[in-house]
């Protein structure tokens, strides 16, 4: 169940984004540099996705249904392997998750994203994404560029925090590195 | 264009929708760089001015300064490296050395940035290739960390607390 929409981000009755979400998306890094007409076109493709405290926005077992952009609130990223899991990062407004569903064909998923308190995300459904790509829409290019850069920053950060412990192959330090990654995310 | 170049790019994933013509156009943007055994491709702390795909041979990623010389990864043909530094503009996190004679596909930072922003099928194929490779690398790092953490937890004896 959703956690309920927050004030100012009430979904429009036709399921499309309301004025508050639109205003956020206009300034989102994901759509930076787009001409206004192209930007407005893609914003209409997003759907509001309210979430509650502890609610899974994305799980390793299920397709999230598209790309999620966190609009308000926070979420925590957990990784799991072999029935065990550990927190590795925290997401804030503007962060995007779900790129795996669009670009990670064949790569196993290990991450869950869970709401920290109530919040709202904007979902770009997979079918809408495929339409943008098929049309060679400038928004598809802008989103891909933003995702490349943000995922490279995410990988850089993850390596920066974890490599010394990983390279040293001390299991205790690896455990500690997970805590470090979490605290600095 | 030789087939090994197409195979190396194809091996990175994310190019399922690219035609052979698009792959050939993408491959033509890279320079072929021979490397000799023991040659340093980039050193930790260097400015990040290139990205590479291994075409033949093998390179190793090492972290200098750690006792024993920590080798964190060995990359055979069809592996992407150097892209994180190029797109974050951060200094190199690893030293990368060739373990034997081989060849790399090389792209400088200016060309890499232009190709990232290029409209059309070649730019799209490049972005999809990058996204697939980065997602795979994130998965590898996360899964490795978690497996080691789980192993450490299981290795801890139940009588660890002396009381």
Short mmCIF file of C-alpha atoms in Angstrom, two decimals:
data_model
loop_
_atom_site.label_atom_id
_atom_site.label_comp_id
_atom_site.label_asym_id
_atom_site.label_seq_id
_atom_site.Cartn_x
_atom_site.Cartn_y
_atom_site.Cartn_z
CA UNK A 1 0.00 0.00 0.00
CA UNK A 2 1.13 3.50 -0.69
CA UNK A 3 1.93 5.79 2.17
CA UNK A 4 -0.38 8.53 0.96
CA UNK A 5 0.52 11.59 -1.03
CA UNK A 6 2.11 14.50 0.76
CA UNK A 7 0.68 17.98 0.81
CA UNK A 8 1.39 19.79 -2.43
CA UNK A 9 1.91 16.59 -4.40
CA UNK A 10 -1.63 15.29 -4.76
CA UNK A 11 -2.09 13.19 -7.87
CA UNK A 12 -4.41 14.61 -10.51
CA UNK A 13 -7.61 12.62 -10.97
CA UNK A 14 -6.50 11.27 -14.36
CA UNK A 15 -3.38 9.72 -12.80
CA UNK A 16 -0.95 12.15 -14.41
CA UNK A 17 1.36 14.36 -12.41
CA UNK A 18 -0.01 17.44 -10.70
CA UNK A 19 1.39 20.94 -10.67
CA UNK A 20 3.71 20.28 -7.70
CA UNK A 21 5.33 17.26 -9.32
CA UNK A 22 5.63 19.06 -12.63
CA UNK A 23 7.37 21.97 -10.97
CA UNK A 24 9.85 19.59 -9.36
CA UNK A 25 10.53 17.68 -12.57
CA UNK A 26 11.12 20.88 -14.54
CA UNK A 27 14.17 21.49 -12.36
CA UNK A 28 15.27 17.85 -12.00
CA UNK A 29 18.83 17.09 -13.17
CA UNK A 30 17.39 14.20 -15.18
CA UNK A 31 15.71 16.62 -17.59
CA UNK A 32 18.33 19.36 -17.52
CA UNK A 33 18.99 21.19 -20.77
CA UNK A 34 15.83 20.07 -22.56
CA UNK A 35 13.88 22.55 -24.70
CA UNK A 36 10.61 23.46 -22.89
CA UNK A 37 8.32 21.65 -25.37
CA UNK A 38 10.27 18.39 -25.11
CA UNK A 39 10.50 18.74 -21.34
CA UNK A 40 6.75 19.32 -20.96
CA UNK A 41 6.06 16.33 -23.19
CA UNK A 42 8.12 13.95 -21.07
CA UNK A 43 6.81 15.35 -17.78
CA UNK A 44 3.30 14.35 -18.90
CA UNK A 45 4.55 10.76 -19.17
CA UNK A 46 5.47 10.57 -15.46
CA UNK A 47 3.04 9.16 -12.88
CA UNK A 48 3.00 9.96 -9.14
CA UNK A 49 4.16 7.13 -6.87
CA UNK A 50 3.55 7.92 -3.19
CA UNK A 51 5.27 5.66 -0.66
CA UNK A 52 5.15 5.02 3.07
CA UNK A 53 7.73 4.46 5.77
CA UNK A 54 9.35 1.05 5.24
CA UNK A 55 7.55 0.47 1.95
CA UNK A 56 9.60 -1.09 -0.85
CA UNK A 57 9.80 1.23 -3.84
CA UNK A 58 11.88 -1.30 -5.69
CA UNK A 59 12.91 -4.87 -4.87
CA UNK A 60 15.50 -7.26 -6.26
CA UNK A 61 12.70 -9.70 -7.11
CA UNK A 62 10.37 -7.47 -9.09
CA UNK A 63 10.46 -5.13 -12.06
CA UNK A 64 9.76 -1.61 -10.74
CA UNK A 65 7.76 -0.86 -13.88
CA UNK A 66 9.99 1.94 -15.05
CA UNK A 67 12.35 4.64 -13.86
CA UNK A 68 11.63 6.23 -10.47
CA UNK A 69 12.71 9.76 -9.55
CA UNK A 70 12.53 10.62 -5.88
CA UNK A 71 10.61 13.90 -5.54
CA UNK A 72 10.09 14.33 -1.81
CA UNK A 73 11.27 12.29 1.17
CA UNK A 74 14.14 9.83 1.42
CA UNK A 75 14.79 6.16 0.75
CA UNK A 76 17.46 3.65 1.71
CA UNK A 77 19.22 1.20 -0.63
CA UNK A 78 19.79 -2.35 0.63
CA UNK A 79 21.71 -5.07 -1.15
CA UNK A 80 20.98 -8.74 -0.59
CA UNK A 81 22.73 -11.96 -1.50
CA UNK A 82 21.97 -15.44 -0.20
CA UNK A 83 19.18 -14.35 2.08
CA UNK A 84 21.30 -11.70 3.83
CA UNK A 85 21.18 -7.97 3.28
CA UNK A 86 22.99 -4.77 4.23
CA UNK A 87 22.36 -1.04 3.70
CA UNK A 88 24.69 0.66 1.21
CA UNK A 89 23.23 4.04 0.46
CA UNK A 90 20.59 6.67 0.98
CA UNK A 91 18.59 8.46 -1.72
CA UNK A 92 17.30 12.03 -1.62
CA UNK A 93 15.08 14.17 -3.83
CA UNK A 94 16.31 14.20 -7.41
CA UNK A 95 17.92 10.75 -7.27
CA UNK A 96 16.74 8.20 -9.84
CA UNK A 97 16.43 4.44 -9.34
CA UNK A 98 15.28 1.64 -11.60
CA UNK A 99 17.79 2.13 -14.42
CA UNK A 100 18.44 -1.58 -14.11
CA UNK A 101 14.98 -2.34 -15.50
CA UNK A 102 15.69 -0.28 -18.62
CA UNK A 103 19.38 -0.93 -19.27
CA UNK A 104 20.48 -3.89 -17.14
CA UNK A 105 19.22 -6.82 -19.19
CA UNK A 106 20.81 -10.06 -17.93
CA UNK A 107 22.37 -8.52 -14.81
CA UNK A 108 21.08 -10.03 -11.56
CA UNK A 109 19.42 -7.57 -9.21
CA UNK A 110 20.59 -7.36 -5.63
CA UNK A 111 19.13 -4.04 -4.48
CA UNK A 112 15.98 -3.12 -2.62
CA UNK A 113 14.95 0.53 -2.16
CA UNK A 114 12.83 1.21 0.92
CA UNK A 115 11.09 4.42 1.97
CA UNK A 116 12.48 6.28 4.99
CA UNK A 117 9.31 7.97 6.16
CA UNK A 118 6.55 8.95 3.77
CA UNK A 119 7.39 10.52 0.46
CA UNK A 120 6.59 10.65 -3.21
CA UNK A 121 8.38 9.56 -6.34
CA UNK A 122 7.61 10.10 -10.01
CA UNK A 123 7.51 6.99 -12.18
CA UNK A 124 8.36 7.03 -15.87
CA UNK A 125 6.67 3.79 -16.98
CA UNK A 126 8.69 1.38 -19.13
CA UNK A 127 6.21 1.67 -22.00
CA UNK A 128 6.54 5.47 -21.99
CA UNK A 129 10.31 5.09 -21.94
CA UNK A 130 10.19 2.76 -24.94
CA UNK A 131 8.01 5.28 -26.78
CA UNK A 132 10.56 8.05 -26.15
CA UNK A 133 13.39 5.86 -27.44
CA UNK A 134 11.41 4.76 -30.51
CA UNK A 135 10.68 8.42 -31.32
CA UNK A 136 14.34 9.34 -30.76
CA UNK A 137 12.87 11.93 -28.39
CA UNK A 138 15.41 14.43 -27.01
CA UNK A 139 14.21 13.53 -23.51
CA UNK A 140 15.44 9.96 -23.98
CA UNK A 141 18.91 11.28 -24.78
CA UNK A 142 18.84 13.72 -21.85
CA UNK A 143 17.77 11.01 -19.42
CA UNK A 144 20.43 8.58 -20.66
CA UNK A 145 23.17 11.20 -20.30
CA UNK A 146 22.03 12.09 -16.77
CA UNK A 147 21.91 8.39 -15.80
CA UNK A 148 25.41 7.70 -17.15
CA UNK A 149 26.81 10.57 -15.10
CA UNK A 150 24.89 9.77 -11.90
CA UNK A 151 25.70 6.03 -12.05
CA UNK A 152 29.39 6.82 -12.62
CA UNK A 153 29.31 9.07 -9.54
CA UNK A 154 27.56 6.30 -7.60
CA UNK A 155 30.16 3.73 -8.66
CA UNK A 156 33.02 6.12 -7.89
CA UNK A 157 31.62 6.76 -4.43
CA UNK A 158 31.02 3.07 -3.75
CA UNK A 159 34.57 2.18 -4.83
CA UNK A 160 36.10 5.11 -2.97
CA UNK A 161 34.55 4.01 0.30
CA UNK A 162 35.02 0.28 -0.09
CA UNK A 163 38.16 -0.47 -2.08
CA UNK A 164 40.79 -0.29 0.64
CA UNK A 165 38.90 -2.80 2.75
CA UNK A 166 38.03 -4.96 -0.22
CA UNK A 167 41.58 -5.00 -1.54
CA UNK A 168 43.00 -5.88 1.84
CA UNK A 169 40.66 -8.88 1.94
CA UNK A 170 40.09 -8.48 5.64
CA UNK A 171 36.53 -9.58 6.20
CA UNK A 172 36.09 -7.43 9.29
CA UNK A 173 37.17 -4.37 7.35
CA UNK A 174 34.75 -5.22 4.57
CA UNK A 175 31.96 -5.30 7.11
CA UNK A 176 33.16 -1.98 8.46
CA UNK A 177 33.28 -0.54 4.94
CA UNK A 178 29.60 -1.27 4.52
CA UNK A 179 28.90 0.86 7.57
CA UNK A 180 31.17 3.57 6.19
CA UNK A 181 29.42 3.57 2.84
CA UNK A 182 26.11 3.89 4.60
CA UNK A 183 27.13 6.71 6.89
CA UNK A 184 28.62 8.79 4.08
CA UNK A 185 25.89 8.25 1.49
CA UNK B 1 36.97 -2.84 -39.39
CA UNK B 2 38.05 -6.11 -37.89
CA UNK B 3 35.58 -8.37 -36.15
CA UNK B 4 37.47 -8.47 -32.80
CA UNK B 5 36.63 -4.78 -32.32
CA UNK B 6 32.94 -5.43 -32.84
CA UNK B 7 33.13 -8.48 -30.57
CA UNK B 8 34.83 -6.45 -27.83
CA UNK B 9 32.11 -3.78 -27.92
CA UNK B 10 29.32 -6.35 -28.22
CA UNK B 11 30.73 -8.16 -25.19
CA UNK B 12 30.07 -5.10 -23.03
CA UNK B 13 26.32 -5.64 -23.32
CA UNK B 14 23.53 -3.15 -23.82
CA UNK B 15 23.85 -3.31 -27.61
CA UNK B 16 21.09 -5.80 -28.37
CA UNK B 17 19.24 -3.25 -30.50
CA UNK B 18 22.28 -1.97 -32.40
CA UNK B 19 22.77 -3.02 -36.01
CA UNK B 20 26.17 -4.11 -37.32
CA UNK B 21 26.48 -0.79 -39.15
CA UNK B 22 25.94 1.09 -35.89
CA UNK B 23 28.49 -1.13 -34.13
CA UNK B 24 31.03 -0.48 -36.89
CA UNK B 25 30.41 3.27 -36.67
CA UNK B 26 30.85 3.13 -32.90
CA UNK B 27 34.06 1.09 -33.15
CA UNK B 28 35.47 3.58 -35.66
CA UNK B 29 35.40 6.33 -33.01
CA UNK B 30 38.04 4.53 -30.92
CA UNK B 31 41.78 4.48 -31.53
CA UNK B 32 43.60 1.16 -31.35
CA UNK B 33 46.43 1.38 -28.80
CA UNK B 34 49.00 -1.40 -28.45
CA UNK B 35 50.28 -2.01 -24.92
CA UNK B 36 53.37 -3.92 -23.84
CA UNK B 37 53.65 -6.31 -20.92
CA UNK B 38 54.11 -4.32 -17.71
CA UNK B 39 53.11 -1.00 -19.28
CA UNK B 40 51.14 1.33 -17.01
CA UNK B 41 47.96 2.46 -18.79
CA UNK B 42 47.02 4.88 -16.01
CA UNK B 43 48.20 5.47 -12.44
CA UNK B 44 46.20 6.15 -9.32
CA UNK B 45 45.81 9.93 -8.82
CA UNK B 46 46.32 10.78 -12.51
CA UNK B 47 43.89 13.09 -14.27
CA UNK B 48 41.26 11.01 -16.11
CA UNK B 49 41.74 11.78 -19.80
CA UNK B 50 40.77 8.51 -21.52
CA UNK B 51 38.50 5.52 -21.34
CA UNK B 52 39.37 2.12 -22.76
CA UNK B 53 37.96 -1.22 -23.85
CA UNK B 54 40.33 -4.20 -23.74
CA UNK B 55 40.61 -5.69 -27.20
CA UNK B 56 43.24 -8.38 -26.63
CA UNK B 57 45.47 -9.39 -23.75
CA UNK B 58 44.74 -8.56 -20.15
CA UNK B 59 45.17 -5.61 -17.79
CA UNK B 60 45.14 -5.66 -14.02
CA UNK B 61 43.78 -3.03 -11.63
CA UNK B 62 45.97 -2.54 -8.58
CA UNK B 63 45.90 -0.31 -5.51
CA UNK B 64 49.46 0.78 -4.72
CA UNK B 65 50.43 1.32 -1.12
CA UNK B 66 48.59 -1.67 0.26
CA UNK B 67 50.80 -4.44 1.70
CA UNK B 68 51.27 -7.17 -0.86
CA UNK B 69 50.13 -4.92 -3.71
CA UNK B 70 46.40 -5.42 -3.92
CA UNK B 71 45.20 -6.64 -7.30
CA UNK B 72 41.49 -5.89 -7.35
CA UNK B 73 40.55 -7.07 -10.83
CA UNK B 74 41.92 -8.66 -13.99
CA UNK B 75 40.24 -7.48 -17.17
CA UNK B 76 40.38 -9.63 -20.28
CA UNK B 77 39.08 -8.80 -23.76
CA UNK B 78 35.80 -6.87 -23.94
CA UNK B 79 36.00 -4.97 -20.63
CA UNK B 80 35.43 -1.24 -20.17
CA UNK B 81 37.57 0.81 -17.79
CA UNK B 82 38.49 4.45 -17.20
CA UNK B 83 34.95 5.72 -17.82
CA UNK B 84 34.19 6.54 -14.17
CA UNK B 85 37.06 9.03 -14.00
CA UNK B 86 36.15 10.56 -17.36
CA UNK B 87 32.49 11.15 -16.48
CA UNK B 88 33.04 12.24 -12.86
CA UNK B 89 36.21 14.22 -13.71
CA UNK B 90 37.79 12.62 -10.65
CA UNK B 91 41.40 11.38 -10.54
CA UNK B 92 42.09 7.71 -11.21
CA UNK B 93 41.16 5.36 -8.37
CA UNK B 94 43.38 2.51 -9.61
CA UNK B 95 46.66 1.91 -11.32
CA UNK B 96 46.03 -0.19 -14.42
CA UNK B 97 48.88 -2.23 -15.95
CA UNK B 98 49.08 -4.62 -18.88
CA UNK B 99 49.96 -8.12 -17.72
CA UNK B 100 51.10 -9.08 -21.24
CA UNK B 101 51.27 -7.62 -24.72
CA UNK B 102 47.83 -6.61 -25.94
CA UNK B 103 45.67 -3.94 -27.54
CA UNK B 104 43.12 -1.47 -26.21
CA UNK B 105 40.38 0.59 -27.83
CA UNK B 106 40.97 4.13 -26.57
CA UNK B 107 38.74 7.21 -26.50
CA UNK B 108 39.92 10.58 -25.16
CA UNK B 109 37.76 12.57 -22.76
CA UNK B 110 36.67 15.14 -25.34
CA UNK B 111 35.51 12.47 -27.77
CA UNK B 112 33.92 10.49 -24.93
CA UNK B 113 31.94 13.52 -23.81
CA UNK B 114 30.85 14.36 -27.37
CA UNK B 115 29.82 10.77 -28.03
CA UNK B 116 27.85 10.67 -24.78
CA UNK B 117 25.81 13.68 -25.94
CA UNK B 118 25.55 12.68 -29.60
CA UNK B 119 21.99 12.27 -30.94
CA UNK B 120 21.15 9.37 -33.22
CA UNK B 121 21.82 5.64 -33.16
CA UNK B 122 25.59 5.69 -32.57
CA UNK B 123 25.31 7.97 -29.54
CA UNK B 124 22.41 5.88 -28.23
CA UNK B 125 24.37 2.63 -28.65
CA UNK B 126 27.32 4.16 -26.78
CA UNK B 127 25.10 5.33 -23.90
CA UNK B 128 23.36 1.96 -23.64
CA UNK B 129 26.74 0.21 -23.66
CA UNK B 130 28.00 2.49 -20.87
CA UNK B 131 24.85 2.09 -18.79
CA UNK B 132 24.94 -1.69 -19.05
CA UNK B 133 28.64 -1.80 -18.14
CA UNK B 134 28.26 0.54 -15.15
CA UNK B 135 25.22 -1.32 -13.83
CA UNK B 136 27.16 -4.58 -14.12
CA UNK B 137 30.13 -3.08 -12.27
CA UNK B 138 27.87 -1.71 -9.51
CA UNK B 139 26.32 -5.15 -9.16
CA UNK B 140 29.75 -6.77 -8.92
CA UNK B 141 30.94 -4.36 -6.22
CA UNK B 142 27.73 -4.68 -4.20
CA UNK B 143 27.55 -8.45 -4.46
CA UNK B 144 31.22 -8.88 -3.55
CA UNK B 145 30.92 -6.64 -0.52
CA UNK B 146 27.83 -8.40 0.71
CA UNK B 147 29.24 -11.90 0.20
CA UNK B 148 32.35 -10.97 2.17
CA UNK B 149 30.24 -9.40 4.89
CA UNK B 150 28.07 -12.51 5.12
CA UNK B 151 31.15 -14.75 5.18
CA UNK B 152 32.64 -12.70 8.00
CA UNK B 153 29.42 -12.98 10.00
CA UNK B 154 29.27 -16.76 9.53
CA UNK B 155 32.97 -17.18 10.33
CA UNK B 156 32.52 -15.50 13.68
CA UNK B 157 32.35 -18.30 16.30
CA UNK B 158 29.31 -18.28 18.59
CA UNK B 159 31.60 -18.31 21.63
CA UNK B 160 33.32 -15.12 20.46
CA UNK B 161 32.13 -13.31 23.60
CA UNK B 162 34.47 -14.57 26.37
CA UNK B 163 31.80 -14.07 28.98
#
